[in-house]
Amino acid sequence: MKVYISADIEGVTNVTNWDETELNHADHNAARKQMTREVLAACKGAKAAGATEIYLKDAHDSARNILWDEIPDDVILIRGWTGQPESMMAGLDNTFDAVIYIGYHSGANYGGNPLSHTMNTQNNYVKINGKDAAEFDMNTYFAAYNGVPVVFLSGDAQLCDHAKELVPEMETVAVKAGVGGATFNMSGNKACQLIEKGVKAGLKKLKKCTVEEPEQYEVEINFREHTRAYRASFYPGVVQTGPKTVKYTAKNAHEMMTTRMFIL
């Protein structure tokens, strides 16, 4: 079984402030250590469930957060950014059997995490087919494009609830909940224990966790600055519908993410 893990940091337990997410900031050290612990727990759970190949994408900011010297010899760690449209899912294709998300967070226009955002902090929301979308949604649709089931997610409680709307049978672990500018967190040890257990359970339900792509993607992006919407409107197929808002239509997830890469 070949497994793909995409790891972010804003959904890792105890991560609460932007300083903790930035490489080379003193507060980042504890966050990256717990991020590493959580992905190691996911790897352990995947192996226990029969995974023979594991690809691990460091998918936050610099993409150089995970402590690479702690990664097992049989895990492929993807660091840095390829520049491909799939971004946080770089390297995923139809040869994989399952996708796992670690440390994911609520999207822009949601209040479940002090660090809620979608791809960056330059937009107020991203909607796909009329619904507010998180990075989870985009990446899950890309998994669907490749025919790969999405079996597990850890992150904040609101995102876990949101994820179940798209993939009802997937396993989730809410390692924290956001209230205003605060987070209510479980311990790092407990988070790792539940992640390991949840990944094992999720990988036993591959057929129940498949996702179908919609017939098309109607994407709406509302930027914080009107200048960004104006600039985006010059990309082929993108239409400006308001001072800060643009829309475009894509026929599949790869096309949706390609346009997003250039305008968002």
CSV table of N, CA and C in Angstrom, one decimal, residues 51-215:
chain,number,residue,atom,x,y,z
A,51,ALA,N,1.0,-0.1,5.1
A,51,ALA,CA,1.7,0.7,4.2
A,51,ALA,C,3.1,0.3,3.9
A,52,THR,N,3.5,0.1,2.7
A,52,THR,CA,4.9,-0.3,2.3
A,52,THR,C,5.7,0.9,1.7
A,53,GLU,N,4.9,1.9,1.3
A,53,GLU,CA,5.6,3.1,0.7
A,53,GLU,C,4.9,4.3,1.3
A,54,ILE,N,5.6,5.3,1.8
A,54,ILE,CA,5.1,6.5,2.4
A,54,ILE,C,5.8,7.7,1.9
A,55,TYR,N,5.0,8.6,1.3
A,55,TYR,CA,5.6,9.9,0.8
A,55,TYR,C,5.0,11.0,1.8
A,56,LEU,N,5.9,11.8,2.3
A,56,LEU,CA,5.5,12.8,3.3
A,56,LEU,C,5.9,14.2,2.7
A,57,LYS,N,4.8,15.0,2.5
A,57,LYS,CA,5.0,16.4,2.0
A,57,LYS,C,5.0,17.4,3.1
A,58,ASP,N,6.1,18.1,3.3
A,58,ASP,CA,6.1,19.3,4.2
A,58,ASP,C,5.4,20.4,3.4
A,59,ALA,N,4.2,20.7,3.9
A,59,ALA,CA,3.4,21.6,3.1
A,59,ALA,C,3.1,22.9,3.7
A,60,HIS,N,4.0,23.4,4.6
A,60,HIS,CA,3.7,24.7,5.2
A,60,HIS,C,4.8,25.7,4.9
A,61,ASP,N,4.4,26.9,4.4
A,61,ASP,CA,5.3,28.0,4.2
A,61,ASP,C,6.6,27.7,3.5
A,62,SER,N,7.7,27.6,4.2
A,62,SER,CA,9.0,27.4,3.6
A,62,SER,C,9.1,25.9,3.1
A,63,ALA,N,8.2,25.1,3.6
A,63,ALA,CA,8.2,23.6,3.3
A,63,ALA,C,9.5,23.0,3.8
A,64,ARG,N,10.1,23.6,4.9
A,64,ARG,CA,11.3,23.1,5.5
A,64,ARG,C,11.1,23.2,7.0
A,65,ASN,N,10.0,22.6,7.5
A,65,ASN,CA,9.6,22.6,8.9
A,65,ASN,C,9.9,21.3,9.6
A,66,ILE,N,9.6,20.2,9.0
A,66,ILE,CA,9.7,18.9,9.6
A,66,ILE,C,11.2,18.6,9.8
A,67,LEU,N,11.5,18.1,11.0
A,67,LEU,CA,12.9,17.8,11.4
A,67,LEU,C,13.3,16.5,10.6
A,68,TRP,N,14.0,16.7,9.5
A,68,TRP,CA,14.3,15.7,8.5
A,68,TRP,C,15.2,14.5,9.1
A,69,ASP,N,16.0,14.8,10.2
A,69,ASP,CA,16.8,13.8,10.7
A,69,ASP,C,16.1,12.8,11.6
A,70,GLU,N,14.8,13.1,11.8
A,70,GLU,CA,14.0,12.2,12.6
A,70,GLU,C,13.1,11.3,11.8
A,71,ILE,N,13.1,11.5,10.4
A,71,ILE,CA,12.2,10.7,9.5
A,71,ILE,C,12.8,9.4,9.3
A,72,PRO,N,12.0,8.3,9.4
A,72,PRO,CA,12.5,6.9,9.2
A,72,PRO,C,13.1,6.8,7.8
A,73,ASP,N,14.0,5.8,7.6
A,73,ASP,CA,14.7,5.6,6.4
A,73,ASP,C,13.7,5.2,5.2
A,74,ASP,N,12.6,4.6,5.6
A,74,ASP,CA,11.7,4.1,4.5
A,74,ASP,C,10.6,5.1,4.2
A,75,VAL,N,10.7,6.3,4.6
A,75,VAL,CA,9.8,7.4,4.3
A,75,VAL,C,10.5,8.4,3.4
A,76,ILE,N,9.8,8.8,2.3
A,76,ILE,CA,10.3,9.8,1.3
A,76,ILE,C,9.7,11.2,1.8
A,77,LEU,N,10.6,12.1,2.2
A,77,LEU,CA,10.2,13.4,2.6
A,77,LEU,C,10.4,14.4,1.5
A,78,ILE,N,9.3,15.1,1.2
A,78,ILE,CA,9.3,16.1,0.1
A,78,ILE,C,9.4,17.5,0.7
A,79,ARG,N,10.6,18.2,0.6
A,79,ARG,CA,10.8,19.5,1.1
A,79,ARG,C,10.9,20.5,0.0
A,80,GLY,N,10.5,21.8,0.4
A,80,GLY,CA,10.5,22.8,-0.6
A,80,GLY,C,9.3,22.7,-1.6
A,81,TRP,N,9.3,23.6,-2.6
A,81,TRP,CA,8.1,23.7,-3.5
A,81,TRP,C,8.5,23.4,-4.9
A,82,THR,N,7.8,22.5,-5.5
A,82,THR,CA,8.1,22.2,-6.9
A,82,THR,C,7.7,23.3,-7.9
A,83,GLY,N,6.8,24.1,-7.5
A,83,GLY,CA,6.2,25.1,-8.5
A,83,GLY,C,5.1,24.6,-9.3
A,84,GLN,N,4.6,23.3,-9.0
A,84,GLN,CA,3.5,22.7,-9.7
A,84,GLN,C,2.2,23.2,-9.1
A,85,PRO,N,1.1,23.2,-9.9
A,85,PRO,CA,-0.2,23.6,-9.4
A,85,PRO,C,-0.7,22.9,-8.2
A,86,GLU,N,-0.3,21.6,-8.0
A,86,GLU,CA,-0.8,20.8,-6.9
A,86,GLU,C,-0.2,21.3,-5.5
A,87,SER,N,0.8,22.0,-5.5
A,87,SER,CA,1.3,22.7,-4.3
A,87,SER,C,1.5,21.8,-3.2
A,88,MET,N,0.6,21.8,-2.2
A,88,MET,CA,0.7,21.0,-1.0
A,88,MET,C,0.5,19.5,-1.3
A,89,MET,N,0.2,19.1,-2.5
A,89,MET,CA,0.0,17.7,-2.9
A,89,MET,C,1.0,17.3,-3.9
A,90,ALA,N,2.1,18.0,-4.1
A,90,ALA,CA,3.1,17.7,-5.1
A,90,ALA,C,3.6,16.3,-5.0
A,91,GLY,N,3.6,15.6,-6.1
A,91,GLY,CA,4.0,14.2,-6.1
A,91,GLY,C,2.9,13.2,-6.1
A,92,LEU,N,1.7,13.7,-5.8
A,92,LEU,CA,0.6,12.8,-5.7
A,92,LEU,C,0.1,12.4,-7.1
A,93,ASP,N,-0.1,11.1,-7.4
A,93,ASP,CA,-0.7,10.7,-8.6
A,93,ASP,C,-1.5,9.4,-8.4
A,94,ASN,N,-2.0,8.8,-9.5
A,94,ASN,CA,-2.9,7.7,-9.3
A,94,ASN,C,-2.3,6.4,-8.9
A,95,THR,N,-1.0,6.4,-8.6
A,95,THR,CA,-0.3,5.2,-8.1
A,95,THR,C,-0.5,5.1,-6.5
A,96,PHE,N,-1.0,6.1,-5.9
A,96,PHE,CA,-1.2,6.1,-4.5
A,96,PHE,C,-2.5,5.4,-4.1
A,97,ASP,N,-2.5,4.8,-2.9
A,97,ASP,CA,-3.7,4.2,-2.4
A,97,ASP,C,-4.5,5.0,-1.4
A,98,ALA,N,-3.9,6.0,-0.8
A,98,ALA,CA,-4.6,6.8,0.2
A,98,ALA,C,-3.9,8.1,0.5
A,99,VAL,N,-4.7,9.1,0.9
A,99,VAL,CA,-4.1,10.4,1.3
A,99,VAL,C,-4.5,10.6,2.8
A,100,ILE,N,-3.5,11.2,3.5
A,100,ILE,CA,-3.6,11.6,4.9
A,100,ILE,C,-3.2,13.0,5.1
A,101,TYR,N,-4.0,13.8,5.9
A,101,TYR,CA,-3.6,15.2,6.2
A,101,TYR,C,-3.3,15.3,7.7
A,102,ILE,N,-2.2,16.0,8.0
A,102,ILE,CA,-1.8,16.2,9.4
A,102,ILE,C,-1.6,17.7,9.6
A,103,GLY,N,-2.1,18.3,10.7
A,103,GLY,CA,-1.9,19.7,11.1
A,103,GLY,C,-2.6,20.6,10.2
A,104,TYR,N,-3.8,20.2,9.6
A,104,TYR,CA,-4.5,21.1,8.7
A,104,TYR,C,-5.4,22.1,9.6
A,105,HIS,N,-5.9,23.1,8.9
A,105,HIS,CA,-6.6,24.2,9.7
A,105,HIS,C,-7.8,24.7,8.9
A,106,SER,N,-8.7,25.4,9.6
A,106,SER,CA,-9.9,25.9,9.0
A,106,SER,C,-9.5,27.0,7.9
A,107,GLY,N,-10.4,27.2,7.0
A,107,GLY,CA,-10.1,28.1,5.9
A,107,GLY,C,-10.5,29.5,6.2
A,108,ALA,N,-10.2,30.4,5.3
A,108,ALA,CA,-10.6,31.8,5.4
A,108,ALA,C,-12.1,31.9,5.5
A,109,ASN,N,-12.6,32.8,6.2
A,109,ASN,CA,-14.0,33.0,6.5
A,109,ASN,C,-14.6,32.1,7.5
A,110,TYR,N,-13.7,31.3,8.2
A,110,TYR,CA,-14.1,30.5,9.3
A,110,TYR,C,-13.5,31.0,10.6
A,111,GLY,N,-14.1,30.7,11.7
A,111,GLY,CA,-13.5,31.2,13.0
A,111,GLY,C,-13.0,30.1,13.9
A,112,GLY,N,-12.7,28.9,13.3
A,112,GLY,CA,-12.3,27.8,14.2
A,112,GLY,C,-10.9,27.7,14.6
A,113,ASN,N,-10.1,28.7,14.2
A,113,ASN,CA,-8.7,28.7,14.4
A,113,ASN,C,-8.2,30.1,14.3
A,114,PRO,N,-7.4,30.6,15.3
A,114,PRO,CA,-6.8,32.0,15.2
A,114,PRO,C,-6.0,32.2,13.9
A,115,LEU,N,-5.6,31.1,13.3
A,115,LEU,CA,-4.7,31.1,12.1
A,115,LEU,C,-5.5,30.7,10.9
A,116,SER,N,-6.8,30.8,10.9
A,116,SER,CA,-7.6,30.4,9.7
A,116,SER,C,-7.2,31.2,8.5
A,117,HIS,N,-7.1,30.5,7.4
A,117,HIS,CA,-6.8,31.1,6.1
A,117,HIS,C,-6.9,30.1,5.0
A,118,THR,N,-6.9,30.5,3.8
A,118,THR,CA,-6.9,29.6,2.6
A,118,THR,C,-5.8,30.0,1.7
A,119,MET,N,-4.7,29.2,1.7
A,119,MET,CA,-3.5,29.3,1.0
A,119,MET,C,-2.6,30.5,1.4
A,120,ASN,N,-3.2,31.6,1.7
A,120,ASN,CA,-2.4,32.8,2.2
A,120,ASN,C,-3.4,33.7,2.9
A,121,THR,N,-2.9,34.8,3.4
A,121,THR,CA,-3.7,35.8,4.2
A,121,THR,C,-4.1,36.9,3.3
A,122,GLN,N,-4.1,36.8,2.0
A,122,GLN,CA,-4.4,37.9,1.1
A,122,GLN,C,-5.8,37.8,0.6
A,123,ASN,N,-6.6,36.9,1.1
A,123,ASN,CA,-8.0,36.8,0.7
A,123,ASN,C,-8.9,36.7,1.9
A,124,ASN,N,-10.2,37.1,1.7
A,124,ASN,CA,-11.2,37.0,2.7
A,124,ASN,C,-11.9,35.6,2.7
A,125,TYR,N,-12.0,35.1,1.5
A,125,TYR,CA,-12.6,33.8,1.3
A,125,TYR,C,-12.3,33.2,-0.1
A,126,VAL,N,-12.4,31.9,-0.2
A,126,VAL,CA,-12.4,31.2,-1.5
A,126,VAL,C,-13.6,30.3,-1.4
A,127,LYS,N,-14.4,30.4,-2.4
A,127,LYS,CA,-15.6,29.5,-2.5
A,127,LYS,C,-15.5,28.6,-3.7
A,128,ILE,N,-15.8,27.4,-3.5
A,128,ILE,CA,-15.9,26.4,-4.6
A,128,ILE,C,-17.4,25.9,-4.7
A,129,ASN,N,-18.0,26.2,-5.9
A,129,ASN,CA,-19.4,25.8,-6.1
A,129,ASN,C,-20.3,26.4,-5.0
A,130,GLY,N,-20.0,27.6,-4.6
A,130,GLY,CA,-20.8,28.3,-3.6
A,130,GLY,C,-20.5,28.1,-2.2
A,131,LYS,N,-19.6,27.2,-1.9
A,131,LYS,CA,-19.3,26.9,-0.5
A,131,LYS,C,-17.9,27.4,-0.1
A,132,ASP,N,-17.7,28.0,1.1
A,132,ASP,CA,-16.4,28.4,1.6
A,132,ASP,C,-15.5,27.2,1.6
A,133,ALA,N,-14.3,27.4,1.0
A,133,ALA,CA,-13.4,26.3,0.9
A,133,ALA,C,-12.1,26.5,1.7
A,134,ALA,N,-11.6,25.4,2.3
A,134,ALA,CA,-10.3,25.4,2.9
A,134,ALA,C,-9.3,24.7,2.0
A,135,GLU,N,-8.0,24.8,2.4
A,135,GLU,CA,-7.0,24.1,1.6
A,135,GLU,C,-7.4,22.6,1.5
A,136,PHE,N,-8.0,22.1,2.6
A,136,PHE,CA,-8.5,20.7,2.6
A,136,PHE,C,-9.3,20.4,1.4
A,137,ASP,N,-10.3,21.3,1.1
A,137,ASP,CA,-11.2,21.0,0.0
A,137,ASP,C,-10.5,20.9,-1.4
A,138,MET,N,-9.6,21.9,-1.6
A,138,MET,CA,-8.9,21.9,-2.9
A,138,MET,C,-8.0,20.6,-3.0
A,139,ASN,N,-7.3,20.3,-2.0
A,139,ASN,CA,-6.4,19.1,-2.0
A,139,ASN,C,-7.2,17.8,-2.1
A,140,THR,N,-8.3,17.8,-1.5
A,140,THR,CA,-9.2,16.6,-1.6
A,140,THR,C,-9.7,16.4,-3.0
A,141,TYR,N,-10.1,17.5,-3.6
A,141,TYR,CA,-10.6,17.4,-5.0
A,141,TYR,C,-9.5,17.0,-5.9
A,142,PHE,N,-8.2,17.4,-5.6
A,142,PHE,CA,-7.1,17.0,-6.4
A,142,PHE,C,-6.9,15.5,-6.2
A,143,ALA,N,-7.0,15.0,-5.0
A,143,ALA,CA,-6.9,13.5,-4.7
A,143,ALA,C,-8.0,12.8,-5.5
A,144,ALA,N,-9.2,13.4,-5.6
A,144,ALA,CA,-10.3,12.8,-6.3
A,144,ALA,C,-10.0,12.7,-7.8
A,145,TYR,N,-9.4,13.8,-8.3
A,145,TYR,CA,-8.9,13.8,-9.7
A,145,TYR,C,-8.0,12.7,-10.0
A,146,ASN,N,-7.2,12.3,-9.1
A,146,ASN,CA,-6.3,11.2,-9.3
A,146,ASN,C,-6.8,9.8,-8.8
A,147,GLY,N,-8.1,9.8,-8.3
A,147,GLY,CA,-8.7,8.6,-7.9
A,147,GLY,C,-8.2,8.0,-6.6
A,148,VAL,N,-7.7,8.9,-5.7
A,148,VAL,CA,-7.1,8.4,-4.5
A,148,VAL,C,-8.0,8.8,-3.3
A,149,PRO,N,-8.4,7.8,-2.5
A,149,PRO,CA,-9.2,8.0,-1.3
A,149,PRO,C,-8.5,8.9,-0.3
A,150,VAL,N,-9.3,9.7,0.5
A,150,VAL,CA,-8.8,10.5,1.6
A,150,VAL,C,-9.4,9.9,2.9
A,151,VAL,N,-8.4,9.4,3.7
A,151,VAL,CA,-8.9,8.5,4.8
A,151,VAL,C,-8.7,9.2,6.2
A,152,PHE,N,-7.9,10.2,6.3
A,152,PHE,CA,-7.6,10.7,7.7
A,152,PHE,C,-7.3,12.2,7.6
A,153,LEU,N,-7.7,12.9,8.7
A,153,LEU,CA,-7.3,14.3,8.9
A,153,LEU,C,-7.1,14.6,10.3
A,154,SER,N,-6.1,15.3,10.7
A,154,SER,CA,-6.0,15.9,12.0
A,154,SER,C,-5.8,17.4,11.9
A,155,GLY,N,-6.4,18.1,12.9
A,155,GLY,CA,-6.3,19.6,12.9
A,155,GLY,C,-7.3,20.2,13.9
A,156,ASP,N,-7.8,21.4,13.6
A,156,ASP,CA,-8.7,22.0,14.5
A,156,ASP,C,-10.1,21.4,14.4
A,157,ALA,N,-10.9,21.5,15.4
A,157,ALA,CA,-12.2,20.9,15.5
A,157,ALA,C,-13.2,21.3,14.3
A,158,GLN,N,-13.2,22.6,14.0
A,158,GLN,CA,-14.1,23.1,13.0
A,158,GLN,C,-13.7,22.5,11.7
A,159,LEU,N,-12.4,22.4,11.3
A,159,LEU,CA,-12.1,21.8,10.1
A,159,LEU,C,-12.5,20.3,10.0
A,160,CYS,N,-12.3,19.6,11.2
A,160,CYS,CA,-12.7,18.2,11.2
A,160,CYS,C,-14.2,18.0,10.9
A,161,ASP,N,-15.0,18.9,11.4
A,161,ASP,CA,-16.4,18.8,11.1
A,161,ASP,C,-16.7,19.2,9.6
A,162,HIS,N,-16.0,20.1,9.1
A,162,HIS,CA,-16.1,20.5,7.7
A,162,HIS,C,-15.6,19.4,6.8
A,163,ALA,N,-14.6,18.7,7.1
A,163,ALA,CA,-14.0,17.6,6.3
A,163,ALA,C,-15.0,16.5,6.2
A,164,LYS,N,-15.8,16.2,7.2
A,164,LYS,CA,-16.8,15.1,7.2
A,164,LYS,C,-17.9,15.4,6.3
A,165,GLU,N,-18.1,16.7,6.0
A,165,GLU,CA,-19.2,17.0,5.0
A,165,GLU,C,-18.8,16.5,3.6
A,166,LEU,N,-17.5,16.6,3.3
A,166,LEU,CA,-17.1,16.1,2.0
A,166,LEU,C,-16.8,14.7,1.9
A,167,VAL,N,-16.2,14.2,3.0
A,167,VAL,CA,-15.8,12.7,3.1
A,167,VAL,C,-16.4,12.2,4.4
A,168,PRO,N,-17.6,11.8,4.5
A,168,PRO,CA,-18.3,11.4,5.7
A,168,PRO,C,-17.6,10.2,6.5
A,169,GLU,N,-17.0,9.3,5.7
A,169,GLU,CA,-16.5,8.1,6.4
A,169,GLU,C,-15.0,8.3,6.8
A,170,MET,N,-14.4,9.4,6.5
A,170,MET,CA,-13.0,9.5,6.8
A,170,MET,C,-12.8,9.7,8.3
A,171,GLU,N,-11.6,9.3,8.8
A,171,GLU,CA,-11.3,9.4,10.2
A,171,GLU,C,-10.7,10.8,10.5
A,172,THR,N,-11.1,11.5,11.6
A,172,THR,CA,-10.5,12.8,12.0
A,172,THR,C,-10.1,12.8,13.4
A,173,VAL,N,-9.2,13.6,13.7
A,173,VAL,CA,-8.8,13.8,15.1
A,173,VAL,C,-8.6,15.3,15.3
A,174,ALA,N,-9.5,15.9,16.2
A,174,ALA,CA,-9.5,17.3,16.5
A,174,ALA,C,-8.5,17.5,17.6
A,175,VAL,N,-7.3,17.9,17.3
A,175,VAL,CA,-6.3,18.1,18.4
A,175,VAL,C,-6.5,19.4,19.2
A,176,LYS,N,-7.3,20.3,18.7
A,176,LYS,CA,-7.5,21.5,19.4
A,176,LYS,C,-8.8,22.2,18.8
A,177,ALA,N,-9.3,23.2,19.5
A,177,ALA,CA,-10.4,24.0,19.1
A,177,ALA,C,-10.0,25.5,19.3
A,178,GLY,N,-10.4,26.3,18.3
A,178,GLY,CA,-10.1,27.7,18.4
A,178,GLY,C,-11.3,28.5,19.0
A,179,VAL,N,-11.1,29.5,19.9
A,179,VAL,CA,-12.1,30.4,20.4
A,179,VAL,C,-11.5,31.8,20.4
A,180,GLY,N,-12.0,32.6,19.5
A,180,GLY,CA,-11.4,33.9,19.3
A,180,GLY,C,-9.9,33.8,19.0
A,181,GLY,N,-9.0,34.4,19.8
A,181,GLY,CA,-7.6,34.4,19.5
A,181,GLY,C,-6.9,33.3,20.3
A,182,ALA,N,-7.7,32.4,20.9
A,182,ALA,CA,-7.1,31.3,21.7
A,182,ALA,C,-7.3,30.0,21.1
A,183,THR,N,-6.5,29.0,21.6
A,183,THR,CA,-6.7,27.6,21.2
A,183,THR,C,-6.8,26.8,22.5
A,184,PHE,N,-7.7,25.8,22.5
A,184,PHE,CA,-7.9,24.8,23.5
A,184,PHE,C,-7.3,23.5,23.0
A,185,ASN,N,-6.1,23.1,23.6
A,185,ASN,CA,-5.3,22.1,23.0
A,185,ASN,C,-5.3,20.8,23.9
A,186,MET,N,-5.2,19.6,23.2
A,186,MET,CA,-4.9,18.4,23.9
A,186,MET,C,-3.3,18.3,24.0
A,187,SER,N,-2.8,17.5,24.8
A,187,SER,CA,-1.4,17.3,25.0
A,187,SER,C,-0.8,16.8,23.7
A,188,GLY,N,0.5,17.0,23.5
A,188,GLY,CA,1.2,16.5,22.3
A,188,GLY,C,1.2,15.0,22.3
A,189,ASN,N,1.4,14.4,23.5
A,189,ASN,CA,1.4,12.9,23.5
A,189,ASN,C,0.1,12.3,23.1
A,190,LYS,N,-1.0,12.9,23.7
A,190,LYS,CA,-2.3,12.4,23.4
A,190,LYS,C,-2.7,12.6,21.9
A,191,ALA,N,-2.3,13.7,21.3
A,191,ALA,CA,-2.5,13.9,19.9
A,191,ALA,C,-1.9,12.9,19.1
A,192,CYS,N,-0.6,12.5,19.4
A,192,CYS,CA,0.1,11.5,18.6
A,192,CYS,C,-0.5,10.1,18.8
A,193,GLN,N,-1.0,9.8,20.0
A,193,GLN,CA,-1.6,8.5,20.2
A,193,GLN,C,-2.9,8.4,19.3
A,194,LEU,N,-3.7,9.5,19.3
A,194,LEU,CA,-5.0,9.4,18.6
A,194,LEU,C,-4.7,9.5,17.1
A,195,ILE,N,-3.7,10.2,16.6
A,195,ILE,CA,-3.4,10.2,15.2
A,195,ILE,C,-3.0,8.8,14.7
A,196,GLU,N,-2.1,8.2,15.5
A,196,GLU,CA,-1.7,6.8,15.1
A,196,GLU,C,-2.9,5.9,15.0
A,197,LYS,N,-3.7,5.9,16.0
A,197,LYS,CA,-4.9,5.1,16.0
A,197,LYS,C,-5.9,5.4,14.9
A,198,GLY,N,-6.1,6.7,14.6
A,198,GLY,CA,-7.0,7.2,13.6
A,198,GLY,C,-6.5,6.8,12.2
A,199,VAL,N,-5.2,6.9,11.9
A,199,VAL,CA,-4.7,6.6,10.6
A,199,VAL,C,-4.9,5.1,10.4
A,200,LYS,N,-4.6,4.3,11.4
A,200,LYS,CA,-4.8,2.8,11.2
A,200,LYS,C,-6.3,2.5,10.8
A,201,ALA,N,-7.2,3.2,11.5
A,201,ALA,CA,-8.6,3.0,11.3
A,201,ALA,C,-9.0,3.4,9.9
A,202,GLY,N,-8.5,4.6,9.5
A,202,GLY,CA,-8.8,5.2,8.2
A,202,GLY,C,-8.4,4.3,7.1
A,203,LEU,N,-7.2,3.7,7.2
A,203,LEU,CA,-6.7,2.9,6.1
A,203,LEU,C,-7.4,1.6,5.9
A,204,LYS,N,-8.3,1.3,6.8
A,204,LYS,CA,-9.1,0.1,6.7
A,204,LYS,C,-10.4,0.4,5.9
A,205,LYS,N,-10.6,1.6,5.6
A,205,LYS,CA,-11.9,2.0,4.9
A,205,LYS,C,-11.6,2.7,3.6
A,206,LEU,N,-10.7,2.2,2.8
A,206,LEU,CA,-10.3,2.9,1.6
A,206,LEU,C,-11.5,3.1,0.6
A,207,LYS,N,-12.3,2.0,0.5
A,207,LYS,CA,-13.4,2.1,-0.5
A,207,LYS,C,-14.5,3.1,0.0
A,208,LYS,N,-14.6,3.3,1.3
A,208,LYS,CA,-15.7,4.2,1.8
A,208,LYS,C,-15.2,5.6,1.8
A,209,CYS,N,-14.0,5.9,1.5
A,209,CYS,CA,-13.4,7.2,1.5
A,209,CYS,C,-13.0,7.8,0.2
A,210,THR,N,-13.6,7.2,-0.9
A,210,THR,CA,-13.4,7.8,-2.2
A,210,THR,C,-14.2,9.0,-2.4
A,211,VAL,N,-13.7,9.9,-3.2
A,211,VAL,CA,-14.4,11.2,-3.4
A,211,VAL,C,-14.6,11.4,-4.9
A,212,GLU,N,-15.8,11.8,-5.3
A,212,GLU,CA,-16.0,12.1,-6.8
A,212,GLU,C,-15.9,13.6,-7.0
A,213,GLU,N,-15.2,13.9,-8.2
A,213,GLU,CA,-15.1,15.3,-8.6
A,213,GLU,C,-16.5,15.8,-9.0
A,214,PRO,N,-16.8,17.1,-8.7
A,214,PRO,CA,-18.0,17.7,-9.3
A,214,PRO,C,-17.9,17.8,-10.8
A,215,GLU,N,-19.0,18.1,-11.5
A,215,GLU,CA,-18.9,18.2,-12.9
A,215,GLU,C,-18.0,19.4,-13.4
